[in-house]
């Protein structure tokens, strides 16, 4: 009861300070709840991202195994082809053996084979066969054209669509 006689201690001031501290604790608790909810959201987002990365990692590891197997197959094929090429190079005949085939040097061109050209045509028109007669050569100039067009009268037909067309008067 020592406090009851004191001027400093007052019930009103103590309740006000208690209320103030309660209000500050209340706002601090609300802020901490908001921060906690943000942290939970970030944690859930991180877990989803981590699961996605793990799935991609599994996918890429499977592809890595497949690609490694394909690389081994391609390397083996290349080594087989290289060995085949080296065998072909060893078995290749030297240039001296090609002289019997008509080659004098590497860049020599063989003469054209004979007998491939067509023989001259026989003039069968002397024997009376008109179907084998060659046409006369008229030259490289323009050829005379035949007039296919006939005299077409230059008349204008009357139609309901052509209201402004007048009849053509000809000099004939």
Short mmCIF file of N, CA and C in Angstrom, two decimals:
data_model
loop_
_atom_site.label_atom_id
_atom_site.label_comp_id
_atom_site.label_asym_id
_atom_site.label_seq_id
_atom_site.Cartn_x
_atom_site.Cartn_y
_atom_site.Cartn_z
N UNK A 1 0.78 -1.15 0.00
CA UNK A 1 0.00 0.00 0.00
C UNK A 1 0.85 1.24 0.00
N UNK A 2 2.07 1.03 -0.26
CA UNK A 2 2.96 2.16 -0.31
C UNK A 2 2.69 3.01 -1.54
N UNK A 3 2.16 2.39 -2.52
CA UNK A 3 1.90 3.12 -3.74
C UNK A 3 0.64 3.98 -3.63
N UNK A 4 -0.24 3.64 -2.77
CA UNK A 4 -1.49 4.39 -2.67
C UNK A 4 -1.26 5.81 -2.14
N UNK A 5 -0.25 5.99 -1.33
CA UNK A 5 0.02 7.31 -0.80
C UNK A 5 0.85 8.15 -1.77
N UNK A 6 1.44 7.53 -2.77
CA UNK A 6 2.34 8.24 -3.66
C UNK A 6 1.56 9.08 -4.65
N UNK A 7 2.13 10.24 -5.00
CA UNK A 7 1.51 11.12 -5.98
C UNK A 7 1.76 10.62 -7.41
N UNK A 8 2.82 9.87 -7.61
CA UNK A 8 3.19 9.42 -8.96
C UNK A 8 2.23 8.33 -9.42
N UNK A 9 1.90 7.48 -8.48
CA UNK A 9 1.05 6.36 -8.86
C UNK A 9 -0.39 6.83 -8.89
N UNK A 10 -1.02 6.56 -10.05
CA UNK A 10 -2.39 6.94 -10.22
C UNK A 10 -3.05 5.84 -11.03
N UNK A 11 -4.27 5.52 -10.70
CA UNK A 11 -4.94 4.45 -11.42
C UNK A 11 -5.21 4.82 -12.86
N UNK A 12 -5.51 6.04 -13.06
CA UNK A 12 -5.81 6.49 -14.43
C UNK A 12 -4.56 6.39 -15.30
N UNK A 13 -3.46 6.83 -14.81
CA UNK A 13 -2.23 6.78 -15.59
C UNK A 13 -1.79 5.35 -15.81
N UNK A 14 -1.99 4.51 -14.84
CA UNK A 14 -1.57 3.11 -15.03
C UNK A 14 -2.46 2.42 -16.05
N UNK A 15 -3.73 2.69 -16.04
CA UNK A 15 -4.60 2.06 -17.04
C UNK A 15 -4.31 2.61 -18.43
N UNK A 16 -3.97 3.90 -18.51
CA UNK A 16 -3.63 4.49 -19.82
C UNK A 16 -2.34 3.87 -20.36
N UNK A 17 -1.35 3.73 -19.52
CA UNK A 17 -0.09 3.12 -19.97
C UNK A 17 -0.30 1.66 -20.32
N UNK A 18 -1.16 1.00 -19.57
CA UNK A 18 -1.45 -0.40 -19.88
C UNK A 18 -2.18 -0.51 -21.22
N UNK A 19 -3.11 0.39 -21.43
CA UNK A 19 -3.84 0.38 -22.71
C UNK A 19 -2.90 0.70 -23.87
N UNK A 20 -2.02 1.65 -23.67
CA UNK A 20 -1.06 2.02 -24.72
C UNK A 20 -0.17 0.84 -25.07
N UNK A 21 0.34 0.21 -24.05
CA UNK A 21 1.23 -0.93 -24.31
C UNK A 21 0.44 -2.08 -24.94
N UNK A 22 -0.82 -2.24 -24.54
CA UNK A 22 -1.66 -3.28 -25.15
C UNK A 22 -1.89 -2.97 -26.63
N UNK A 23 -2.17 -1.73 -26.95
CA UNK A 23 -2.41 -1.33 -28.35
C UNK A 23 -1.13 -1.51 -29.18
N UNK A 24 0.00 -1.14 -28.64
CA UNK A 24 1.25 -1.32 -29.39
C UNK A 24 1.55 -2.80 -29.60
N UNK A 25 1.26 -3.61 -28.56
CA UNK A 25 1.46 -5.05 -28.71
C UNK A 25 0.48 -5.63 -29.74
N UNK A 26 -0.73 -5.09 -29.77
CA UNK A 26 -1.73 -5.55 -30.73
C UNK A 26 -1.29 -5.24 -32.17
N UNK A 27 -0.83 -4.02 -32.42
CA UNK A 27 -0.36 -3.66 -33.76
C UNK A 27 0.89 -4.45 -34.13
N UNK A 28 1.74 -4.66 -33.15
CA UNK A 28 2.96 -5.44 -33.41
C UNK A 28 2.59 -6.89 -33.77
N UNK A 29 1.59 -7.44 -33.07
CA UNK A 29 1.12 -8.79 -33.36
C UNK A 29 0.51 -8.86 -34.76
N UNK A 30 -0.25 -7.85 -35.17
CA UNK A 30 -0.84 -7.82 -36.51
C UNK A 30 0.26 -7.75 -37.57
N UNK A 31 1.27 -6.93 -37.31
CA UNK A 31 2.39 -6.83 -38.26
C UNK A 31 3.13 -8.17 -38.36
N UNK A 32 3.31 -8.82 -37.23
CA UNK A 32 4.00 -10.11 -37.25
C UNK A 32 3.17 -11.18 -37.97
N UNK A 33 1.84 -11.12 -37.82
CA UNK A 33 0.99 -12.06 -38.55
C UNK A 33 1.10 -11.84 -40.06
N UNK A 34 1.11 -10.58 -40.48
CA UNK A 34 1.26 -10.26 -41.91
C UNK A 34 2.60 -10.79 -42.42
N UNK A 35 3.65 -10.55 -41.68
CA UNK A 35 4.98 -11.04 -42.07
C UNK A 35 5.01 -12.57 -42.12
N UNK A 36 4.34 -13.19 -41.14
CA UNK A 36 4.28 -14.65 -41.11
C UNK A 36 3.54 -15.19 -42.33
N UNK A 37 2.41 -14.56 -42.69
CA UNK A 37 1.66 -14.99 -43.88
C UNK A 37 2.48 -14.82 -45.15
N UNK A 38 3.22 -13.72 -45.24
CA UNK A 38 4.09 -13.51 -46.40
C UNK A 38 5.16 -14.60 -46.46
N UNK A 39 5.71 -14.92 -45.30
CA UNK A 39 6.75 -15.96 -45.26
C UNK A 39 6.18 -17.32 -45.66
N UNK A 40 4.95 -17.62 -45.20
CA UNK A 40 4.32 -18.88 -45.61
C UNK A 40 4.07 -18.91 -47.11
N UNK A 41 3.62 -17.79 -47.66
CA UNK A 41 3.40 -17.72 -49.11
C UNK A 41 4.71 -17.91 -49.87
N UNK A 42 5.77 -17.24 -49.41
CA UNK A 42 7.07 -17.39 -50.06
C UNK A 42 7.57 -18.83 -49.96
N UNK A 43 7.32 -19.46 -48.80
CA UNK A 43 7.74 -20.85 -48.62
C UNK A 43 6.99 -21.77 -49.59
N UNK A 44 5.67 -21.57 -49.74
CA UNK A 44 4.89 -22.39 -50.67
C UNK A 44 5.36 -22.18 -52.11
N UNK A 45 5.63 -20.93 -52.47
CA UNK A 45 6.12 -20.63 -53.82
C UNK A 45 7.48 -21.29 -54.05
N UNK A 46 8.34 -21.22 -53.06
CA UNK A 46 9.66 -21.84 -53.16
C UNK A 46 9.53 -23.35 -53.32
N UNK A 47 8.62 -23.97 -52.57
CA UNK A 47 8.44 -25.42 -52.67
C UNK A 47 7.93 -25.82 -54.04
N UNK A 48 6.99 -25.04 -54.59
CA UNK A 48 6.50 -25.34 -55.95
C UNK A 48 7.62 -25.19 -56.98
N UNK A 49 8.40 -24.13 -56.84
CA UNK A 49 9.52 -23.94 -57.75
C UNK A 49 10.55 -25.04 -57.63
N UNK A 50 10.81 -25.48 -56.41
CA UNK A 50 11.77 -26.55 -56.18
C UNK A 50 11.28 -27.86 -56.80
N UNK A 51 9.98 -28.14 -56.67
CA UNK A 51 9.43 -29.35 -57.28
C UNK A 51 9.56 -29.29 -58.80
N UNK A 52 9.32 -28.12 -59.38
CA UNK A 52 9.46 -27.97 -60.84
C UNK A 52 10.90 -28.18 -61.27
N UNK A 53 11.83 -27.63 -60.52
CA UNK A 53 13.25 -27.79 -60.85
C UNK A 53 13.66 -29.26 -60.74
N UNK A 54 13.13 -29.96 -59.73
CA UNK A 54 13.45 -31.38 -59.58
C UNK A 54 12.93 -32.18 -60.76
N UNK A 55 11.71 -31.86 -61.22
CA UNK A 55 11.16 -32.56 -62.39
C UNK A 55 12.03 -32.31 -63.62
N UNK A 56 12.44 -31.07 -63.81
CA UNK A 56 13.30 -30.75 -64.95
C UNK A 56 14.63 -31.47 -64.84
N UNK A 57 15.16 -31.58 -63.64
CA UNK A 57 16.43 -32.27 -63.44
C UNK A 57 16.31 -33.74 -63.82
N UNK A 58 15.21 -34.38 -63.41
CA UNK A 58 14.99 -35.78 -63.76
C UNK A 58 14.88 -35.92 -65.28
N UNK A 59 14.14 -35.01 -65.92
CA UNK A 59 13.98 -35.04 -67.38
C UNK A 59 15.33 -34.90 -68.07
N UNK A 60 16.14 -33.92 -67.63
CA UNK A 60 17.43 -33.70 -68.27
C UNK A 60 18.41 -34.85 -68.02
N UNK A 61 18.30 -35.49 -66.86
CA UNK A 61 19.18 -36.64 -66.61
C UNK A 61 18.83 -37.80 -67.54
N UNK A 62 17.52 -38.01 -67.77
CA UNK A 62 17.12 -39.06 -68.72
C UNK A 62 17.63 -38.72 -70.11
N UNK A 63 17.46 -37.46 -70.52
CA UNK A 63 17.96 -37.05 -71.83
C UNK A 63 19.47 -37.17 -71.92
N UNK A 64 20.15 -36.88 -70.83
CA UNK A 64 21.61 -36.98 -70.83
C UNK A 64 22.04 -38.41 -71.10
N UNK A 65 21.36 -39.35 -70.47
CA UNK A 65 21.69 -40.76 -70.69
C UNK A 65 21.45 -41.14 -72.15
N UNK A 66 20.30 -40.70 -72.69
CA UNK A 66 20.00 -41.01 -74.09
C UNK A 66 21.02 -40.38 -75.03
N UNK A 67 21.36 -39.11 -74.78
CA UNK A 67 22.32 -38.44 -75.64
C UNK A 67 23.70 -39.06 -75.53
N UNK A 68 24.08 -39.48 -74.34
CA UNK A 68 25.39 -40.14 -74.18
C UNK A 68 25.42 -41.44 -74.98
N UNK A 69 24.31 -42.18 -74.94
CA UNK A 69 24.25 -43.42 -75.73
C UNK A 69 24.33 -43.11 -77.22
N UNK A 70 23.63 -42.07 -77.66
CA UNK A 70 23.69 -41.70 -79.07
C UNK A 70 25.08 -41.24 -79.47
N UNK A 71 25.75 -40.52 -78.60
CA UNK A 71 27.11 -40.07 -78.89
C UNK A 71 28.04 -41.26 -79.04
N UNK A 72 27.87 -42.26 -78.19
CA UNK A 72 28.70 -43.47 -78.28
C UNK A 72 28.46 -44.16 -79.62
N UNK A 73 27.20 -44.26 -80.04
CA UNK A 73 26.87 -44.90 -81.31
C UNK A 73 27.47 -44.12 -82.47
N UNK A 74 27.36 -42.80 -82.45
CA UNK A 74 27.90 -41.97 -83.53
C UNK A 74 29.42 -42.09 -83.58
N UNK A 75 30.08 -42.09 -82.43
CA UNK A 75 31.54 -42.24 -82.41
C UNK A 75 31.96 -43.60 -82.97
N UNK A 76 31.20 -44.64 -82.64
CA UNK A 76 31.51 -45.97 -83.16
C UNK A 76 31.33 -46.00 -84.68
N UNK A 77 30.24 -45.40 -85.18
CA UNK A 77 30.02 -45.35 -86.63
C UNK A 77 31.15 -44.60 -87.33
N UNK A 78 31.58 -43.50 -86.73
CA UNK A 78 32.66 -42.72 -87.33
C UNK A 78 33.95 -43.53 -87.35
N UNK A 79 34.22 -44.25 -86.28
CA UNK A 79 35.46 -45.04 -86.26
C UNK A 79 35.41 -46.15 -87.31
N UNK A 80 34.23 -46.78 -87.50
CA UNK A 80 34.10 -47.79 -88.55
C UNK A 80 34.32 -47.18 -89.92
N UNK A 81 33.73 -46.03 -90.16
CA UNK A 81 33.88 -45.39 -91.47
C UNK A 81 35.32 -44.95 -91.69
N UNK A 82 35.97 -44.45 -90.64
CA UNK A 82 37.38 -44.06 -90.78
C UNK A 82 38.24 -45.27 -91.12
N UNK A 83 37.97 -46.39 -90.48
CA UNK A 83 38.76 -47.59 -90.77
C UNK A 83 38.48 -48.08 -92.19
N UNK A 84 37.22 -47.97 -92.64
CA UNK A 84 36.90 -48.36 -94.01
C UNK A 84 37.60 -47.46 -95.02
N UNK A 85 37.66 -46.17 -94.74
CA UNK A 85 38.34 -45.23 -95.64
C UNK A 85 39.83 -45.53 -95.68
N UNK A 86 40.42 -45.82 -94.54
CA UNK A 86 41.86 -46.12 -94.54
C UNK A 86 42.14 -47.41 -95.31
N UNK A 87 41.25 -48.40 -95.21
CA UNK A 87 41.42 -49.65 -95.97
C UNK A 87 41.30 -49.36 -97.46
N UNK A 88 40.34 -48.53 -97.85
CA UNK A 88 40.18 -48.19 -99.27
C UNK A 88 41.40 -47.43 -99.79
N UNK A 89 41.97 -46.55 -98.98
CA UNK A 89 43.15 -45.81 -99.42
C UNK A 89 44.34 -46.74 -99.61
N UNK A 90 44.47 -47.72 -98.74
CA UNK A 90 45.58 -48.66 -98.88
C UNK A 90 45.41 -49.55 -100.11
N UNK A 91 44.19 -49.90 -100.42
CA UNK A 91 43.94 -50.79 -101.56
C UNK A 91 43.84 -50.05 -102.89
N UNK A 92 43.93 -48.75 -102.88
CA UNK A 92 43.80 -47.97 -104.10
C UNK A 92 45.02 -48.21 -105.00
N UNK A 93 44.75 -48.33 -106.31
CA UNK A 93 45.85 -48.59 -107.26
C UNK A 93 46.63 -47.31 -107.49
N UNK A 94 47.93 -47.43 -107.70
CA UNK A 94 48.73 -46.23 -108.00
C UNK A 94 48.41 -45.72 -109.41
N UNK A 95 48.84 -44.50 -109.69
CA UNK A 95 48.57 -43.86 -110.98
C UNK A 95 49.19 -44.62 -112.15
N UNK A 96 50.28 -45.33 -111.93
CA UNK A 96 50.95 -46.03 -113.02
C UNK A 96 50.05 -47.11 -113.61
N UNK A 97 49.22 -47.69 -112.81
CA UNK A 97 48.36 -48.76 -113.34
C UNK A 97 47.24 -48.20 -114.21
N UNK A 98 46.96 -46.91 -114.12
CA UNK A 98 45.90 -46.31 -114.92
C UNK A 98 46.35 -46.02 -116.34
N UNK A 99 47.64 -46.06 -116.61
CA UNK A 99 48.12 -45.79 -117.96
C UNK A 99 47.60 -46.82 -118.94
N UNK A 100 47.38 -48.02 -118.46
CA UNK A 100 46.85 -49.05 -119.35
C UNK A 100 45.39 -48.76 -119.71
N UNK A 101 44.74 -47.91 -118.94
CA UNK A 101 43.35 -47.55 -119.23
C UNK A 101 43.25 -46.38 -120.19
N UNK A 102 44.35 -45.79 -120.59
CA UNK A 102 44.33 -44.69 -121.53
C UNK A 102 44.66 -43.36 -120.91
N UNK A 103 44.94 -43.32 -119.62
CA UNK A 103 45.27 -42.06 -118.96
C UNK A 103 46.78 -41.86 -119.04
N UNK A 104 47.19 -40.69 -119.49
CA UNK A 104 48.61 -40.37 -119.53
C UNK A 104 49.00 -39.61 -118.26
N UNK A 105 48.13 -38.76 -117.83
CA UNK A 105 48.37 -38.05 -116.57
C UNK A 105 47.02 -37.92 -115.85
N UNK A 106 47.07 -37.36 -114.70
CA UNK A 106 45.86 -37.28 -113.88
C UNK A 106 44.79 -36.41 -114.54
N UNK A 107 45.21 -35.36 -115.28
CA UNK A 107 44.27 -34.42 -115.87
C UNK A 107 44.05 -34.65 -117.36
N UNK A 108 44.51 -35.76 -117.88
CA UNK A 108 44.36 -36.02 -119.31
C UNK A 108 42.90 -36.31 -119.63
N UNK A 109 42.48 -35.83 -120.82
CA UNK A 109 41.11 -36.05 -121.27
C UNK A 109 41.16 -37.03 -122.43
N UNK A 110 40.33 -38.03 -122.36
CA UNK A 110 40.29 -39.02 -123.42
C UNK A 110 39.69 -38.42 -124.68
N UNK A 111 40.10 -38.91 -125.86
CA UNK A 111 39.49 -38.42 -127.09
C UNK A 111 38.04 -38.90 -127.15
N UNK A 112 37.18 -38.17 -127.87
CA UNK A 112 35.78 -38.57 -127.93
C UNK A 112 35.65 -39.90 -128.67
N UNK A 113 34.76 -40.75 -128.22
CA UNK A 113 34.58 -42.03 -128.90
C UNK A 113 33.99 -41.83 -130.30
N UNK A 114 34.42 -42.67 -131.20
CA UNK A 114 33.94 -42.54 -132.58
C UNK A 114 32.69 -43.38 -132.77
N UNK A 115 31.92 -43.04 -133.77
CA UNK A 115 30.74 -43.82 -134.11
C UNK A 115 29.49 -43.41 -133.36
N UNK A 116 29.56 -42.35 -132.59
CA UNK A 116 28.38 -41.93 -131.85
C UNK A 116 27.56 -40.89 -132.61
N UNK A 117 28.15 -40.35 -133.68
CA UNK A 117 27.44 -39.32 -134.42
C UNK A 117 26.51 -39.98 -135.42
N UNK A 118 25.38 -39.33 -135.68
CA UNK A 118 24.42 -39.92 -136.62
C UNK A 118 24.95 -39.79 -138.05
N UNK A 119 24.69 -40.78 -138.87
CA UNK A 119 25.17 -40.73 -140.26
C UNK A 119 24.36 -39.70 -141.03
N UNK A 120 24.90 -39.22 -142.14
CA UNK A 120 24.16 -38.25 -142.95
C UNK A 120 22.86 -38.88 -143.47
N UNK A 121 21.83 -38.04 -143.62
CA UNK A 121 20.53 -38.54 -144.08
C UNK A 121 20.58 -38.79 -145.58
N UNK A 122 19.88 -39.80 -145.96
CA UNK A 122 19.76 -40.10 -147.38
C UNK A 122 18.72 -39.19 -147.99
N UNK A 123 18.98 -38.72 -149.16
CA UNK A 123 18.01 -37.89 -149.86
C UNK A 123 17.08 -38.82 -150.63
N UNK A 124 15.96 -39.17 -150.02
CA UNK A 124 15.02 -40.11 -150.63
C UNK A 124 14.04 -39.42 -151.56
N UNK A 125 14.16 -38.09 -151.69
CA UNK A 125 13.22 -37.39 -152.57
C UNK A 125 13.49 -37.74 -154.04
N UNK A 126 14.68 -38.21 -154.35
CA UNK A 126 14.98 -38.59 -155.73
C UNK A 126 14.20 -39.83 -156.15
N UNK A 127 13.80 -40.60 -155.18
CA UNK A 127 13.11 -41.85 -155.51
C UNK A 127 11.61 -41.67 -155.57
N UNK A 128 11.13 -40.44 -155.45
CA UNK A 128 9.70 -40.19 -155.57
C UNK A 128 8.93 -40.30 -154.27
N UNK A 129 9.59 -40.35 -153.18
CA UNK A 129 8.89 -40.42 -151.90
C UNK A 129 8.76 -39.00 -151.34
N UNK A 130 7.60 -38.42 -151.54
CA UNK A 130 7.41 -37.02 -151.14
C UNK A 130 7.36 -36.86 -149.62
N UNK A 131 6.99 -37.88 -148.92
CA UNK A 131 6.89 -37.74 -147.47
C UNK A 131 8.26 -37.60 -146.81
N UNK A 132 9.33 -38.04 -147.50
CA UNK A 132 10.68 -37.90 -146.95
C UNK A 132 11.39 -36.66 -147.47
N UNK A 133 10.70 -35.84 -148.22
CA UNK A 133 11.32 -34.65 -148.79
C UNK A 133 11.54 -33.60 -147.70
N UNK A 134 12.69 -32.99 -147.70
CA UNK A 134 13.02 -31.96 -146.72
C UNK A 134 12.35 -30.65 -147.13
N UNK A 135 11.82 -29.87 -146.18
CA UNK A 135 11.22 -28.59 -146.54
C UNK A 135 12.30 -27.60 -146.95
N UNK A 136 11.92 -26.68 -147.82
CA UNK A 136 12.87 -25.67 -148.29
C UNK A 136 13.13 -24.67 -147.18
N UNK A 137 14.38 -24.28 -147.08
CA UNK A 137 14.76 -23.33 -146.05
C UNK A 137 14.44 -21.93 -146.55
N UNK A 138 13.63 -21.19 -145.76
CA UNK A 138 13.21 -19.86 -146.18
C UNK A 138 14.01 -18.76 -145.48
N UNK A 139 14.77 -19.06 -144.50
CA UNK A 139 15.56 -18.05 -143.82
C UNK A 139 15.13 -17.90 -142.37
N UNK A 140 15.89 -17.06 -141.69
CA UNK A 140 15.61 -16.85 -140.28
C UNK A 140 14.73 -15.64 -140.01
N UNK A 141 14.30 -14.94 -141.00
CA UNK A 141 13.48 -13.73 -140.82
C UNK A 141 12.07 -14.08 -140.39
N UNK A 142 11.23 -13.08 -140.31
CA UNK A 142 9.84 -13.33 -139.91
C UNK A 142 9.10 -14.09 -141.00
N UNK A 143 8.22 -14.94 -140.58
CA UNK A 143 7.46 -15.74 -141.52
C UNK A 143 6.19 -14.99 -141.88
N UNK A 144 5.72 -15.15 -143.10
CA UNK A 144 4.48 -14.47 -143.48
C UNK A 144 3.31 -15.07 -142.71
N UNK A 145 2.44 -14.21 -142.24
CA UNK A 145 1.30 -14.69 -141.47
C UNK A 145 0.07 -14.74 -142.37
N UNK A 146 -0.79 -15.65 -142.08
CA UNK A 146 -2.02 -15.78 -142.84
C UNK A 146 -3.08 -14.95 -142.14
N UNK A 147 -3.89 -14.26 -142.91
CA UNK A 147 -4.94 -13.43 -142.34
C UNK A 147 -6.11 -14.33 -141.95
N UNK A 148 -6.31 -14.48 -140.69
CA UNK A 148 -7.37 -15.34 -140.19
C UNK A 148 -8.65 -14.54 -139.98
N UNK A 149 -8.48 -13.25 -139.72
CA UNK A 149 -9.66 -12.44 -139.43
C UNK A 149 -10.44 -12.18 -140.71
N UNK A 150 -11.71 -12.13 -140.59
CA UNK A 150 -12.60 -11.83 -141.72
C UNK A 150 -13.16 -10.44 -141.51
N UNK A 151 -13.73 -9.93 -142.54
CA UNK A 151 -14.34 -8.60 -142.41
C UNK A 151 -15.55 -8.71 -141.49
N UNK A 152 -15.42 -8.14 -140.35
CA UNK A 152 -16.50 -8.15 -139.37
C UNK A 152 -17.11 -6.76 -139.40
N UNK A 153 -18.40 -6.66 -139.63
CA UNK A 153 -19.00 -5.33 -139.67
C UNK A 153 -18.88 -4.66 -138.30
N UNK A 154 -18.67 -3.39 -138.34
CA UNK A 154 -18.44 -2.61 -137.14
C UNK A 154 -19.76 -2.01 -136.69
N UNK A 155 -20.63 -2.82 -136.18
CA UNK A 155 -21.94 -2.36 -135.76
C UNK A 155 -22.00 -2.31 -134.24
N UNK A 156 -22.77 -1.37 -133.78
CA UNK A 156 -23.00 -1.28 -132.35
C UNK A 156 -24.41 -1.77 -132.10
N UNK A 157 -24.53 -2.76 -131.30
CA UNK A 157 -25.83 -3.34 -130.99
C UNK A 157 -26.50 -2.47 -129.93
N UNK A 158 -27.79 -2.34 -130.06
CA UNK A 158 -28.53 -1.59 -129.05
C UNK A 158 -28.86 -2.53 -127.90
N UNK A 159 -28.60 -2.05 -126.73
CA UNK A 159 -28.93 -2.83 -125.55
C UNK A 159 -29.40 -1.87 -124.48
N UNK A 160 -30.16 -2.35 -123.54
CA UNK A 160 -30.65 -1.44 -122.50
C UNK A 160 -29.52 -0.90 -121.62
N UNK A 161 -28.40 -1.58 -121.60
CA UNK A 161 -27.29 -1.12 -120.76
C UNK A 161 -26.53 0.03 -121.41
N UNK A 162 -26.48 0.05 -122.73
CA UNK A 162 -25.71 1.07 -123.44
C UNK A 162 -26.65 2.16 -123.92
N UNK A 163 -27.01 3.07 -123.07
CA UNK A 163 -27.95 4.13 -123.42
C UNK A 163 -27.28 5.27 -124.16
N UNK A 164 -26.01 5.51 -123.90
CA UNK A 164 -25.32 6.66 -124.45
C UNK A 164 -24.60 6.36 -125.76
N UNK A 165 -24.68 5.14 -126.27
CA UNK A 165 -23.96 4.77 -127.47
C UNK A 165 -24.82 5.12 -128.68
N UNK A 166 -24.22 5.82 -129.63
CA UNK A 166 -24.93 6.18 -130.86
C UNK A 166 -24.59 5.17 -131.94
N UNK A 167 -25.40 5.09 -132.94
CA UNK A 167 -25.14 4.19 -134.06
C UNK A 167 -23.97 4.71 -134.85
N UNK A 168 -23.11 3.80 -135.28
CA UNK A 168 -21.92 4.15 -136.04
C UNK A 168 -22.28 4.28 -137.51
N UNK A 169 -21.90 5.37 -138.09
CA UNK A 169 -22.16 5.58 -139.51
C UNK A 169 -20.89 5.23 -140.25
N UNK A 170 -20.98 4.25 -141.14
CA UNK A 170 -19.77 3.84 -141.87
C UNK A 170 -19.77 4.46 -143.25
N UNK A 171 -18.60 4.53 -143.86
CA UNK A 171 -18.43 5.13 -145.17
C UNK A 171 -18.72 4.15 -146.29
N UNK A 172 -18.96 2.91 -146.00
CA UNK A 172 -19.18 1.89 -147.03
C UNK A 172 -20.47 2.08 -147.76
#
